[in-house]
Coordinates of N, CA and C in Angstrom, one line a residue:
M259 N 25.6 83.0 90.7 CA 26.6 83.8 91.4 C 26.7 83.1 92.8
S260 N 28.0 82.8 93.1 CA 28.2 82.1 94.4 C 28.6 83.2 95.3
L261 N 28.4 82.9 96.7 CA 28.8 83.8 97.7 C 30.3 83.7 98.0
S262 N 31.0 84.8 98.3 CA 32.4 84.9 98.7 C 32.4 84.4 100.1
K263 N 33.7 84.1 100.6 CA 33.8 83.7 101.9 C 33.7 84.9 102.9
R264 N 33.6 86.1 102.4 CA 33.5 87.3 103.3 C 31.9 87.5 103.5
D265 N 31.0 87.0 102.8 CA 29.7 87.3 102.9 C 29.1 86.8 104.3
R266 N 28.0 87.4 104.7 CA 27.5 87.0 106.0 C 26.9 85.7 105.9
K267 N 27.0 84.8 106.9 CA 26.3 83.6 106.9 C 24.9 83.8 107.4
V268 N 24.0 82.9 107.1 CA 22.6 82.8 107.6 C 22.7 82.7 109.1
Q269 N 23.4 81.8 109.7 CA 23.4 81.5 111.0 C 25.0 81.8 111.6
P270 N 24.9 82.7 112.7 CA 26.3 83.0 113.2 C 27.0 81.8 113.7
S271 N 28.2 81.6 113.5 CA 29.0 80.5 113.9 C 29.5 80.5 115.4
D272 N 29.3 81.7 116.0 CA 29.7 81.8 117.4 C 28.7 81.6 118.5
G273 N 27.6 81.0 118.1 CA 26.6 80.6 119.0 C 25.6 81.7 119.4
K274 N 25.6 82.9 118.9 CA 24.8 83.9 119.2 C 23.4 83.7 118.5
T275 N 22.3 84.0 119.1 CA 21.0 83.8 118.6 C 20.3 85.2 118.3
F276 N 19.4 85.2 117.4 CA 18.6 86.4 117.3 C 17.8 86.7 118.3
P277 N 17.7 88.0 118.8 CA 16.6 88.4 119.8 C 15.3 88.1 119.6
V278 N 14.5 87.7 120.5 CA 13.1 87.3 120.4 C 12.3 88.5 120.3
D279 N 11.4 88.7 119.5 CA 10.5 89.9 119.3 C 9.5 89.8 120.3
P280 N 9.4 90.6 121.3 CA 8.4 90.6 122.3 C 7.0 90.9 121.9
I281 N 6.8 91.8 120.8 CA 5.6 91.9 120.3 C 4.9 90.8 119.7
A282 N 5.8 90.1 118.9 CA 5.3 88.8 118.1 C 4.9 87.7 119.2
E283 N 5.5 87.7 120.4 CA 5.2 86.8 121.4 C 3.9 87.1 122.0
I284 N 3.7 88.4 122.4 CA 2.5 88.9 122.8 C 1.3 88.7 121.9
K285 N 1.4 89.0 120.6 CA 0.4 88.7 119.7 C 0.0 87.3 119.6
A286 N 1.0 86.3 119.7 CA 0.7 84.9 119.7 C -0.2 84.5 120.9
T287 N 0.4 85.0 122.1 CA -0.3 84.7 123.4 C -1.6 85.4 123.5
L288 N -1.9 86.6 122.9 CA -3.2 87.2 122.9 C -4.3 86.3 122.0
A289 N -3.7 85.9 120.9 CA -4.6 85.2 120.1 C -5.0 83.8 120.8
I290 N -4.2 83.2 121.5 CA -4.6 81.9 122.3 C -5.5 82.2 123.3
E291 N -5.3 83.3 124.1 CA -6.0 83.7 125.3 C -7.5 84.1 124.8
V292 N -7.5 84.9 123.6 CA -8.7 85.4 123.1 C -9.6 84.2 122.6
A293 N -8.9 83.2 122.0 CA -9.6 82.1 121.4 C -10.3 81.3 122.6
D294 N -9.5 81.0 123.7 CA -9.9 80.3 124.8 C -11.1 81.0 125.4
A295 N -11.0 82.3 125.7 CA -12.0 83.1 126.3 C -13.2 83.1 125.4
L296 N -13.2 83.2 124.2 CA -14.4 83.2 123.4 C -15.1 81.8 123.4
R297 N -14.3 80.7 123.4 CA -14.9 79.4 123.5 C -15.7 79.2 124.8
R298 N -15.1 79.7 126.0 CA -15.7 79.7 127.2 C -17.0 80.4 127.2
D299 N -17.1 81.6 126.7 CA -18.3 82.5 126.8 C -19.3 81.9 125.6
F300 N -18.9 81.7 124.4 CA -19.8 81.5 123.4 C -19.9 80.1 122.8
G301 N -18.7 79.4 123.0 CA -18.6 78.0 122.2 C -18.0 78.2 121.1
D302 N -17.9 77.1 120.2 CA -17.3 77.3 118.8 C -18.1 76.6 117.7
G303 N -19.2 76.4 117.9 CA -20.2 75.7 116.8 C -20.4 76.7 115.7
P304 N -21.1 76.3 114.7 CA -21.3 77.2 113.5 C -22.3 78.3 114.0
L305 N -23.3 77.9 114.7 CA -24.3 79.0 115.2 C -23.7 80.0 116.1
Q306 N -22.7 79.6 116.9 CA -22.2 80.5 117.9 C -21.2 81.4 117.2
I307 N -20.6 80.9 116.1 CA -19.7 81.6 115.2 C -20.4 82.8 114.6
K308 N -21.6 82.5 114.1 CA -22.5 83.4 113.4 C -23.0 84.4 114.3
R309 N -23.3 84.0 115.6 CA -23.8 84.9 116.6 C -22.7 86.0 117.1
M310 N -21.5 85.3 117.3 CA -20.3 86.3 117.6 C -20.1 87.3 116.3
A311 N -20.2 86.9 115.3 CA -19.9 87.7 114.0 C -20.9 88.9 114.0
R312 N -22.2 88.5 114.3 CA -23.3 89.5 114.3 C -23.0 90.5 115.4
L313 N -22.8 90.0 116.6 CA -22.5 90.8 117.8 C -21.5 91.9 117.5
M314 N -20.4 91.4 117.0 CA -19.1 92.2 116.9 C -19.0 92.9 115.5
G315 N -19.9 92.7 114.6 CA -19.9 93.4 113.4 C -18.7 93.0 112.4
V316 N -18.4 91.7 112.5 CA -17.3 91.2 111.6 C -17.7 90.0 110.8
N317 N -16.9 89.6 109.9 CA -17.3 88.5 109.0 C -17.1 87.3 109.9
P318 N -17.9 86.2 109.6 CA -17.8 84.9 110.3 C -16.4 84.3 110.2
R319 N -15.7 84.4 109.0 CA -14.4 84.0 108.7 C -13.3 84.5 109.7
T320 N -13.6 85.9 110.1 CA -12.8 86.5 111.0 C -12.9 85.8 112.4
V321 N -14.1 85.5 112.8 CA -14.2 84.7 114.1 C -13.6 83.4 114.1
K322 N -13.8 82.7 112.8 CA -13.0 81.4 112.8 C -11.5 81.6 112.9
N323 N -11.0 82.6 112.3 CA -9.6 82.8 112.4 C -9.3 83.2 113.8
W324 N -10.1 83.8 114.6 CA -9.8 84.1 116.0 C -9.8 82.7 116.8
L325 N -10.8 82.0 116.4 CA -10.9 80.9 117.3 C -9.9 79.8 116.9
R326 N -9.4 79.7 115.6 CA -8.2 78.9 115.3 C -6.9 79.4 115.6
T327 N -6.8 80.6 116.2 CA -5.6 81.3 116.5 C -4.7 81.7 115.4
D328 N -5.4 81.7 114.1 CA -4.7 82.2 113.0 C -4.2 83.6 113.1
N329 N -5.1 84.3 113.5 CA -5.0 85.8 113.8 C -5.6 86.2 115.1
G330 N -5.1 87.2 115.7 CA -5.8 87.8 116.8 C -6.5 89.0 116.4
P331 N -7.4 89.4 117.2 CA -8.2 90.7 116.9 C -7.3 91.9 116.9
N332 N -7.6 92.9 116.0 CA -6.9 94.1 116.1 C -7.3 95.1 117.3
G333 N -6.9 96.1 117.5 CA -7.2 97.0 118.7 C -8.7 97.3 118.7
A334 N -9.4 97.7 117.7 CA -10.7 98.1 117.7 C -11.6 96.7 118.0
G335 N -11.2 95.6 117.3 CA -11.9 94.4 117.4 C -11.7 93.9 118.8
L336 N -10.6 94.1 119.5 CA -10.5 93.7 120.9 C -11.3 94.5 121.8
I337 N -11.5 95.7 121.6 CA -12.3 96.4 122.5 C -13.7 96.0 122.3
V338 N -14.3 95.8 121.2 CA -15.6 95.2 120.8 C -15.8 93.9 121.6
L339 N -14.7 93.0 121.5 CA -14.8 91.7 122.1 C -14.9 91.9 123.6
M340 N -14.1 92.8 124.2 CA -14.3 93.0 125.6 C -15.5 93.6 126.0
R341 N -16.4 94.3 125.2 CA -17.6 94.8 125.6 C -18.7 93.6 125.7
H342 N -18.4 92.6 124.9 CA -19.4 91.5 124.8 C -18.9 90.3 125.6
S343 N -17.7 90.2 126.1 CA -17.2 89.0 126.7 C -16.4 89.4 127.9
K344 N -17.0 88.9 129.1 CA -16.2 89.1 130.3 C -15.0 88.3 130.4
A345 N -15.0 87.1 129.8 CA -13.9 86.2 129.7 C -12.7 86.9 129.0
V346 N -13.0 87.5 127.9 CA -12.0 88.2 127.1 C -11.4 89.3 127.9
T347 N -12.3 90.2 128.5 CA -11.8 91.3 129.3 C -10.9 90.7 130.5
A348 N -11.3 89.7 131.1 CA -10.4 89.2 132.2 C -9.2 88.6 131.7
A349 N -9.1 88.0 130.4 CA -7.8 87.5 129.9 C -7.0 88.7 129.6
V350 N -7.5 89.7 128.9 CA -6.6 90.8 128.5 C -6.0 91.5 129.8
L351 N -6.9 91.7 130.7 CA -6.4 92.4 131.9 C -5.4 91.6 132.7
N352 N -5.5 90.3 132.6 CA -4.6 89.4 133.3 C -3.2 89.5 132.5
M353 N -3.4 89.5 131.2 CA -2.1 89.5 130.4 C -1.3 90.9 130.6
A354 N -2.2 91.8 130.8 CA -1.5 93.2 131.1 C -1.1 93.3 132.6
D355 N -1.2 92.3 133.5 CA -1.0 92.4 134.8 C -1.9 93.5 135.5
R356 N -3.0 93.5 135.1 CA -4.0 94.6 135.6 C -5.2 93.9 136.2
N357 N -5.0 92.8 136.9 CA -6.2 92.0 137.5 C -6.7 92.9 138.5
I358 N -7.7 93.6 138.3 CA -8.3 94.6 139.1 C -8.9 94.0 140.4
E359 N -9.6 92.8 140.3 CA -10.1 92.1 141.5 C -9.0 91.6 142.4
G360 N -7.9 91.1 141.7 CA -6.8 90.5 142.5 C -6.0 91.7 143.2
A361 N -6.0 92.8 142.5 CA -5.3 93.9 143.1 C -6.0 94.5 144.3
A362 N -7.4 94.6 144.2 CA -8.2 95.1 145.2 C -8.1 94.2 146.4
A363 N -8.1 92.8 146.2 CA -8.0 91.9 147.3 C -6.6 92.1 147.9
K364 N -5.5 92.2 147.2 CA -4.3 92.4 147.7 C -4.1 93.7 148.6
E365 N -4.8 94.7 148.0 CA -4.7 96.0 148.8 C -5.4 95.9 150.1
A366 N -6.6 95.3 150.1 CA -7.3 95.0 151.3 C -6.4 94.2 152.4
G367 N -5.9 93.1 151.9 CA -4.9 92.4 152.8 C -3.8 93.2 153.3
S368 N -3.3 94.1 152.4 CA -2.1 95.0 153.0 C -2.6 95.8 154.0
R369 N -3.9 96.4 153.8 CA -4.3 97.2 154.9 C -4.6 96.6 156.1
R370 N -5.2 95.4 156.1 CA -5.4 94.6 157.3 C -4.1 94.3 158.1
E371 N -3.1 93.9 157.2 CA -1.7 93.6 157.9 C -1.1 94.9 158.5
L372 N -1.3 96.1 157.8 CA -0.8 97.3 158.3 C -1.5 97.7 159.6
R373 N -2.7 97.5 159.6 CA -3.5 97.7 160.9 C -3.1 96.9 162.0
S374 N -2.8 95.6 161.8 CA -2.5 94.6 162.8 C -1.1 95.1 163.3
M375 N -0.1 95.4 162.4 CA 1.1 95.9 162.8 C 1.1 97.2 163.7
L376 N 0.1 98.0 163.3 CA 0.1 99.2 164.1 C -0.5 99.0 165.6
R377 N -1.5 98.0 165.6 CA -2.0 97.6 166.9 C -1.0 97.0 167.8
D378 N -0.2 96.2 167.1 CA 0.9 95.6 167.9 C 2.0 96.5 168.4
L379 N 2.3 97.5 167.5 CA 3.1 98.6 168.0 C 2.6 99.4 169.1
L380 N 1.3 99.8 169.0 CA 0.7 100.6 170.1 C 0.7 99.7 171.4
D381 N 0.3 98.5 171.2 CA 0.4 97.6 172.4 C 1.8 97.5 173.1
H382 N 2.8 97.4 172.2 CA 4.1 97.4 172.7 C 4.6 98.7 173.4
L383 N 4.1 99.8 172.9 CA 4.5 101.1 173.5 C 3.9 101.4 174.8
G384 N 2.7 100.8 175.0 CA 2.0 101.0 176.2 C 1.0 102.2 176.2
P385 N 0.5 102.5 177.3 CA -0.4 103.7 177.5 C 0.2 105.0 177.5
D386 N 1.4 105.2 177.6 CA 2.0 106.5 177.7 C 1.7 107.2 176.4

């Protein structure tokens, strides 16, 4: 059966593109970030893979898939990873724009700047 001329074409001819799926993009980025963090904390040799699998209660094949970025961890797996790896925790918080250490430093800097501005204002107003 051939397609009629009225059927939808696979690619639009007017130059429009399909929208990017943000969740798929985040999943891919998460898989890469988790793999890099695991390599930093544990390494990626056969003994380290078995050690990670035992610590996290998963199959060694699952850990290999994480390291190869074939798959990223699911929600529960990610929480277990974050319990055992500071690098994974930092990577996830960084991806979520929740860098706690950076936020605390930024807040302290803002307080210092505000105090300085208040001192300058009080000096400008004089002793009255």
